[in-house]
Amino acid sequence: MAELDQDLRSVVGGRTAERLQKAFGMRTVSDALRHYPRRYIPRGQLTDLASLRIDEEVTVMARVKTVNSRWTNPRGGAARGRRTNVVEVVVTDGTGELTVTFFNQAFRQGQLRPGRRGLFAGKVGSFRGRRQLSHPGFVLLPEADEPSDPEAAATFSNTVIPVYPSTSGMPSWRIQAAMALVLPYAETVADPIPAEVRSRHALLELSTALHDVHRPADMAAAEAARDRLRWQEAFLLQGVLLRRRSAARALTAVPRLEKPEGLVAALDAALPFELTPGQSLVAEEIRADLAQGHPMMRLLQGEVGSGKTVVALRAMLSVVDAGAQAALLAPTEVLAGQHYRGILDLLGPMAAAGTLQGADGATGVVLLTGSQTAAERRQALTDIASGQAGIVVGTHALISEGVDFHDLGLVVIDEQHRFGVEQRALLLDKARTDTRPHLLVMTATPIPRTVAMTVFGDLDVSTLRELPAGRSPIATHVVPAAERPDYLSRTWLRVREEVEAGHQVYVVCPRIEEGEQSEARPPGYPPAAVVELVGYLASGPLAGVRLGLLHGRLRPAAKDAVMAAFADPTSSAEPVEVLVATTVIEVGVDVPNATTMVIVDAERFGVSALHQLRGRVGRGSAPGLCLLVTTAAQGSPARERLQAVAATTDGFELSLVDLRVRREGDVLGANQSGRSNSLRLLSVLEDEEIIARARDEFAAVLETDPTLRRQPALMAALTATEAADDVDYLEKT
Ligand code: ADP
Ligand code: MG
């Protein structure tokens, strides 16, 4: 590997190395070798010019069609300023054309003679409706009678010309030339993929693949090289995850078994419903995990409203039954508060340890959030440290320093996608040092199988697909407010009707307050900020309805009060029938009597956010209704997205829509260069089969050689992949 760590400066020279570093962050031979061509041009083949988009950085192979040179008329009359010479070259692919211009470089006319072919690189601009390249870099295919230009000769020596991601300072052919100097270092590189695995999957050797990806003899060779390198990415990534998984399983944890007549039994007795078959199954899986002497590491993935909370609560209570503590981490104060109140309600006297109401075997439940008073916080911390609090519900505040548990047995993370791995790790570290707590993470953002395999590759996965019986479906409609103002008035009428029928309604919009420059809205269209929206509704379409306002900048006590008044208006002094809110209610909030959700400026939200928001209604027995109010024009991508959300309530299906909309790089986390560091060729959406096979193969390698003692090259490559850091990055979706 040492060869590959070689400083690029000593291989390609200082100036080139400096440019490569500046443009692409490359420092070593290995960095350069992993700068793969974006595509290839078979020699002689011209690029389809019709496919070029404005503002794109391109490298095209084209033929010169015409060349003209002219002088501009100087502005402000002949006396002022100098005249500019413009060389205007039209290049063609046989059908399409592109204009190439040079200013004050009259000599270009002599170089770019009609009929000559070459590579042109630059940013596609537009001039008078025609696409053009202004001052592109270029290199011409040598002609037989021409004195040889070394750059041109080197560029066109291949039968297939690689096209690299490039910049104006570093066009593709310069990178190609630098690569010629780098490639010899790849000849002796050790292969991290074991020979048997290679032969089973017909994979090239690494040295061959590196050579062929940069200097393929033909297109087939380039493809084979890319396949092999793609496979390696999958193999190493799964390797990192599988090793992490087995390392975690090698840790010890205290088995935590529920007591027969304990809190779990009390909860089951208190529940107003039966667990669904799916919930029971997952509860069994968790029970089995908790009985083990190594930590549970489980992801509970479930459709919005599938009832994950109660499953988690049962797990928490069994750990408390076993004499330890459980922590529940929620992403927002609203959600933490809701969980806290929900647990107290369900457990009643069983949650009142240490008070007069406390039953035998009761436990304490405490809430810890960043906005509590110093006294509240002190009390909570004391109860957590003494073990008085069996159940601790909190926000990020739980992770902070100074929070010490007596004996933390289980960590539950709700809405895991809102947290990063570091936070998960910090909380796990709060256990006694000789053991690990069990871990249950929950997510309501369903993800396709391979993404799960990649993003949560170190976790076991349980899935809740079904919703509890008796739920009515949620109907979703797009309200095209610009085209159909009458639909908008009907929307507010519907809201009134729901309220009159004794239900509650959410109205969600993207912002808290209008900024300085509030943009023009169509007539009659509601404001996009909650503060203005509440006023608009109160004095207009919803006059007389009891409105509440909720957003992230309210004081926590005010948030709690409005949530409570909305959750249970009949027993509130100031009931709230319609809650006008920002996305603070996006995740987790559970008010079964709320039946309707209106989302204003729905096009501003992503697919998964809309699905989450919609999941706030249809939680009780009355049918749910979700109205997506938008000005997005028919046929626009934004409108199509809303239509897709309206068409299905299947979160798994929508997650695919979502992934296609967002660039894959956003899913996996990407560094500044726009691409994840260790995943250059692999696509988690397209390469499902490769990922699954690579995972199986790596698992088999680990079986026979758990420490990878016999695989030094593999070990080294894994270390490098881990150091590239994106494996952690992967988890923040
Ligand atoms: P999510 O999985 O989205 O977190 P919740 O845990 O908030 O869903 O549950 C949604 C609603 O369904 C809650 O009101 C909860 O009490 C209720 N619920 C959970 N399990 C069942 C069940 N087996 N039968 C009926 N209702 C249930
Ligand atoms: Mg939830």
Coordinates of N, CA, C and O in Angstrom, one line a residue, residues 42-136:
P42 N -15.2 6.8 -27.5 CA -14.5 5.9 -28.4 C -13.9 6.9 -29.5 O -14.5 7.8 -29.9
R43 N -12.6 6.6 -29.8 CA -11.9 7.5 -30.8 C -12.7 7.7 -32.0 O -13.2 6.7 -32.6
G44 N -12.9 8.9 -32.5 CA -13.6 9.1 -33.7 C -15.0 9.4 -33.5 O -15.7 10.0 -34.3
Q45 N -15.6 9.0 -32.3 CA -17.0 9.3 -32.1 C -17.2 10.7 -31.6 O -16.6 11.1 -30.7
L46 N -18.2 11.4 -32.3 CA -18.5 12.8 -31.9 C -19.5 12.8 -30.8 O -20.4 11.9 -30.7
T47 N -19.5 13.8 -29.9 CA -20.4 13.9 -28.8 C -21.8 14.4 -29.3 O -21.8 15.3 -30.1
D48 N -22.8 13.8 -28.8 CA -24.2 14.3 -29.1 C -24.4 15.7 -28.5 O -24.5 15.9 -27.3
L49 N -24.3 16.7 -29.3 CA -24.3 18.1 -28.8 C -25.7 18.5 -28.3 O -25.8 19.4 -27.5
A50 N -26.7 17.9 -28.9 CA -28.1 18.3 -28.5 C -28.3 18.0 -27.0 O -29.2 18.6 -26.4
S51 N -27.5 17.1 -26.4 CA -27.8 16.7 -25.0 C -27.1 17.7 -24.0 O -27.3 17.5 -22.8
L52 N -26.3 18.6 -24.5 CA -25.6 19.5 -23.5 C -26.6 20.5 -22.9 O -27.5 21.0 -23.5
R53 N -26.4 20.7 -21.6 CA -27.3 21.6 -20.9 C -26.6 22.9 -20.6 O -25.4 22.9 -20.3
I54 N -27.3 24.0 -20.5 CA -26.7 25.3 -20.2 C -26.1 25.2 -18.8 O -26.6 24.5 -17.9
D55 N -24.9 25.8 -18.6 CA -24.2 25.9 -17.3 C -23.5 24.6 -17.0 O -22.9 24.5 -15.9
E56 N -23.6 23.6 -17.8 CA -22.9 22.3 -17.5 C -21.4 22.5 -17.9 O -21.1 23.1 -18.9
E57 N -20.5 21.9 -17.1 CA -19.1 21.8 -17.5 C -19.0 20.6 -18.4 O -19.3 19.5 -18.0
V58 N -18.5 20.8 -19.6 CA -18.5 19.7 -20.5 C -17.2 19.5 -21.2 O -16.4 20.4 -21.3
T59 N -16.9 18.2 -21.6 CA -15.8 17.9 -22.5 C -16.5 17.2 -23.7 O -17.1 16.2 -23.5
V60 N -16.4 17.8 -24.9 CA -17.0 17.2 -26.0 C -16.0 17.0 -27.2 O -15.1 17.7 -27.3
M61 N -16.3 15.9 -27.9 CA -15.6 15.6 -29.1 C -16.4 16.2 -30.3 O -17.6 15.8 -30.4
A62 N -15.8 17.1 -31.1 CA -16.6 17.7 -32.2 C -15.8 18.0 -33.4 O -14.5 18.0 -33.3
R63 N -16.4 18.3 -34.5 CA -15.7 18.6 -35.7 C -16.0 20.1 -36.1 O -17.1 20.6 -36.0
V64 N -14.9 20.8 -36.5 CA -15.1 22.2 -36.9 C -15.8 22.2 -38.2 O -15.5 21.6 -39.2
K65 N -16.9 23.1 -38.2 CA -17.7 23.2 -39.4 C -17.3 24.5 -40.2 O -16.9 24.5 -41.3
T66 N -17.4 25.6 -39.5 CA -17.1 26.9 -40.1 C -16.2 27.7 -39.1 O -16.4 27.5 -37.9
V67 N -15.4 28.6 -39.7 CA -14.7 29.5 -38.8 C -14.8 30.9 -39.4 O -14.7 31.1 -40.6
N68 N -15.1 31.9 -38.6 CA -15.2 33.3 -39.0 C -14.5 34.2 -38.1 O -14.5 33.9 -36.9
S69 N -14.0 35.2 -38.6 CA -13.3 36.2 -37.7 C -13.9 37.5 -38.1 O -14.1 37.8 -39.3
R70 N -14.2 38.3 -37.1 CA -14.7 39.7 -37.4 C -14.3 40.6 -36.3 O -13.7 40.2 -35.2
W71 N -14.5 41.9 -36.6 CA -14.2 42.9 -35.6 C -15.5 43.6 -35.1 O -16.4 43.8 -35.9
T72 N -15.5 43.8 -33.8 CA -16.7 44.4 -33.3 C -16.6 45.9 -33.5 O -15.5 46.5 -33.7
N73 N -17.8 46.6 -33.6 CA -17.8 48.0 -33.6 C -17.7 48.5 -32.2 O -18.5 48.1 -31.3
P74 N -16.7 49.3 -31.9 CA -16.5 49.7 -30.5 C -17.7 50.5 -30.0 O -18.3 51.3 -30.8
R75 N -18.0 50.3 -28.7 CA -19.1 51.1 -28.1 C -18.7 52.6 -28.0 O -17.5 52.9 -27.8
G76 N -19.6 53.5 -28.2 CA -19.3 54.9 -28.0 C -18.6 55.5 -29.2 O -17.9 56.5 -29.0
G77 N -18.7 54.9 -30.4 CA -18.0 55.6 -31.5 C -16.6 55.1 -31.7 O -15.9 54.6 -30.8
A78 N -16.1 55.3 -32.9 CA -14.8 54.8 -33.3 C -13.7 55.3 -32.5 O -12.6 54.7 -32.4
A79 N -13.9 56.5 -32.0 CA -12.8 57.1 -31.2 C -12.5 56.5 -29.9 O -11.4 56.5 -29.4
R80 N -13.6 55.9 -29.3 CA -13.5 55.4 -27.9 C -13.2 53.9 -28.0 O -13.9 53.1 -28.7
G81 N -12.3 53.4 -27.2 CA -12.1 52.0 -27.0 C -11.5 51.3 -28.2 O -11.4 51.9 -29.3
R82 N -10.9 50.1 -28.0 CA -10.4 49.4 -29.1 C -11.4 48.4 -29.7 O -12.3 48.0 -29.0
R83 N -11.2 48.1 -30.9 CA -12.1 47.1 -31.5 C -11.6 45.8 -31.1 O -10.5 45.5 -30.9
T84 N -12.6 44.9 -31.0 CA -12.3 43.5 -30.5 C -12.4 42.6 -31.7 O -13.4 42.6 -32.4
N85 N -11.4 41.7 -31.7 CA -11.5 40.6 -32.7 C -12.3 39.4 -32.1 O -12.0 39.0 -31.0
V86 N -13.2 38.9 -32.9 CA -14.0 37.7 -32.4 C -13.8 36.6 -33.4 O -14.1 36.8 -34.6
V87 N -13.2 35.5 -32.9 CA -13.2 34.3 -33.8 C -14.3 33.4 -33.4 O -14.5 33.1 -32.2
E88 N -15.2 33.2 -34.4 CA -16.4 32.4 -34.1 C -16.3 31.1 -34.8 O -16.3 31.1 -36.1
V89 N -16.3 30.0 -34.1 CA -16.1 28.7 -34.7 C -17.4 27.9 -34.5 O -17.9 27.9 -33.3
V90 N -17.9 27.3 -35.5 CA -19.1 26.5 -35.3 C -18.6 25.0 -35.3 O -18.0 24.6 -36.3
V91 N -18.8 24.3 -34.2 CA -18.5 22.9 -34.3 C -19.7 22.0 -34.3 O -20.8 22.5 -33.9
T92 N -19.6 20.8 -34.8 CA -20.8 20.0 -35.0 C -20.5 18.5 -34.7 O -19.4 18.1 -34.7
D93 N -21.6 17.8 -34.4 CA -21.5 16.4 -34.2 C -22.1 15.7 -35.4 O -22.3 14.5 -35.4
G94 N -22.3 16.4 -36.5 CA -22.9 15.9 -37.7 C -24.4 16.4 -37.8 O -24.8 16.6 -38.9
T95 N -25.0 16.6 -36.7 CA -26.4 17.1 -36.7 C -26.5 18.4 -35.9 O -26.7 19.5 -36.4
G96 N -26.2 18.3 -34.6 CA -26.3 19.5 -33.7 C -25.0 20.4 -33.9 O -24.0 19.9 -34.4
E97 N -25.2 21.6 -33.4 CA -24.1 22.5 -33.5 C -23.9 23.3 -32.2 O -24.8 23.4 -31.4
L98 N -22.6 23.8 -32.0 CA -22.3 24.6 -30.9 C -21.3 25.7 -31.3 O -20.5 25.4 -32.2
T99 N -21.5 26.9 -30.8 CA -20.7 27.9 -31.2 C -19.5 28.1 -30.2 O -19.8 28.0 -29.0
V100 N -18.3 28.2 -30.7 CA -17.2 28.4 -29.9 C -16.5 29.7 -30.2 O -16.3 30.0 -31.4
T101 N -16.4 30.6 -29.2 CA -15.9 31.9 -29.5 C -14.6 32.2 -28.8 O -14.4 31.7 -27.6
F102 N -13.7 33.0 -29.4 CA -12.5 33.5 -28.8 C -12.4 35.0 -29.1 O -12.7 35.4 -30.2
F103 N -12.0 35.7 -28.1 CA -11.9 37.2 -28.2 C -10.4 37.6 -28.3 O -9.6 37.1 -27.4
N104 N -10.1 38.4 -29.2 CA -8.7 38.9 -29.4 C -7.7 37.7 -29.4 O -6.6 37.8 -28.8
Q105 N -8.1 36.7 -30.1 CA -7.1 35.6 -30.3 C -7.3 35.2 -31.8 O -7.6 34.1 -32.1
A106 N -6.9 36.1 -32.7 CA -7.2 35.9 -34.1 C -6.4 34.7 -34.6 O -6.9 34.0 -35.5
F107 N -5.3 34.3 -33.9 CA -4.6 33.2 -34.4 C -5.3 31.8 -34.3 O -5.0 30.9 -34.9
R108 N -6.4 31.8 -33.5 CA -7.2 30.6 -33.4 C -7.8 30.2 -34.7 O -8.0 29.1 -35.0
Q109 N -8.0 31.2 -35.6 CA -8.6 30.9 -36.9 C -7.7 30.0 -37.7 O -8.2 29.2 -38.4
G110 N -6.4 30.2 -37.5 CA -5.5 29.3 -38.2 C -5.4 27.9 -37.7 O -5.2 26.9 -38.4
Q111 N -5.7 27.7 -36.4 CA -5.6 26.4 -35.8 C -6.9 25.6 -36.0 O -6.8 24.4 -36.4
L112 N -8.0 26.3 -35.9 CA -9.3 25.6 -35.9 C -9.9 25.6 -37.4 O -10.9 26.2 -37.6
R113 N -9.2 24.9 -38.3 CA -9.7 24.9 -39.6 C -10.8 23.9 -39.8 O -10.9 22.9 -39.1
P114 N -11.8 24.2 -40.7 CA -12.9 23.4 -41.0 C -12.4 21.9 -41.2 O -11.4 21.7 -41.9
G115 N -13.2 21.0 -40.7 CA -12.8 19.6 -40.9 C -12.0 19.0 -39.7 O -12.0 17.8 -39.5
R116 N -11.3 19.8 -39.0 CA -10.5 19.3 -37.9 C -11.4 18.8 -36.7 O -12.4 19.4 -36.4
R117 N -11.0 17.8 -36.1 CA -11.7 17.3 -34.9 C -10.9 17.4 -33.7 O -9.7 17.4 -33.7
G118 N -11.6 17.5 -32.5 CA -10.8 17.7 -31.3 C -11.8 17.7 -30.1 O -13.0 17.6 -30.2
L119 N -11.1 17.7 -28.9 CA -11.9 17.8 -27.7 C -12.0 19.3 -27.3 O -11.0 20.0 -27.3
F120 N -13.2 19.7 -26.9 CA -13.4 21.1 -26.4 C -13.9 21.0 -25.0 O -14.9 20.2 -24.7
A121 N -13.4 21.8 -24.1 CA -13.9 21.7 -22.7 C -14.2 23.1 -22.2 O -13.4 24.1 -22.3
G122 N -15.3 23.2 -21.6 CA -15.7 24.5 -21.0 C -17.1 24.5 -20.4 O -17.7 23.4 -20.4
K123 N -17.6 25.6 -20.0 CA -19.0 25.7 -19.5 C -19.9 26.1 -20.6 O -19.7 27.1 -21.3
V124 N -21.0 25.4 -20.7 CA -22.0 25.7 -21.8 C -22.7 27.0 -21.4 O -23.3 27.1 -20.4
G125 N -22.6 28.0 -22.3 CA -23.3 29.3 -22.1 C -24.4 29.4 -23.2 O -24.6 28.5 -24.0
S126 N -25.0 30.5 -23.2 CA -26.0 30.8 -24.2 C -25.9 32.2 -24.7 O -25.7 33.1 -23.9
F127 N -25.9 32.4 -26.0 CA -25.7 33.7 -26.6 C -26.7 33.8 -27.7 O -26.7 33.0 -28.7
R128 N -27.6 34.7 -27.6 CA -28.7 34.9 -28.6 C -29.4 33.6 -28.9 O -29.6 33.2 -30.1
G129 N -29.7 32.9 -27.9 CA -30.5 31.7 -28.0 C -29.7 30.5 -28.5 O -30.2 29.4 -28.7
R130 N -28.4 30.7 -28.8 CA -27.6 29.5 -29.2 C -26.6 29.1 -28.1 O -26.1 29.9 -27.4
R131 N -26.4 27.8 -28.0 CA -25.5 27.4 -27.0 C -24.0 27.6 -27.5 O -23.7 27.4 -28.6
Q132 N -23.2 28.1 -26.5 CA -21.9 28.3 -26.9 C -20.9 28.0 -25.8 O -21.2 27.9 -24.7
L133 N -19.6 27.8 -26.2 CA -18.5 27.7 -25.3 C -17.7 28.9 -25.5 O -17.3 29.2 -26.7
S134 N -17.4 29.7 -24.5 CA -16.6 30.8 -24.6 C -15.1 30.5 -24.1 O -15.0 30.0 -23.0
H135 N -14.2 30.8 -25.0 CA -12.8 30.5 -24.6 C -12.6 29.1 -24.0 O -12.0 28.9 -23.0
P136 N -13.0 28.0 -24.7 CA -12.8 26.7 -24.2 C -11.4 26.3 -24.3 O -10.6 26.8 -25.1

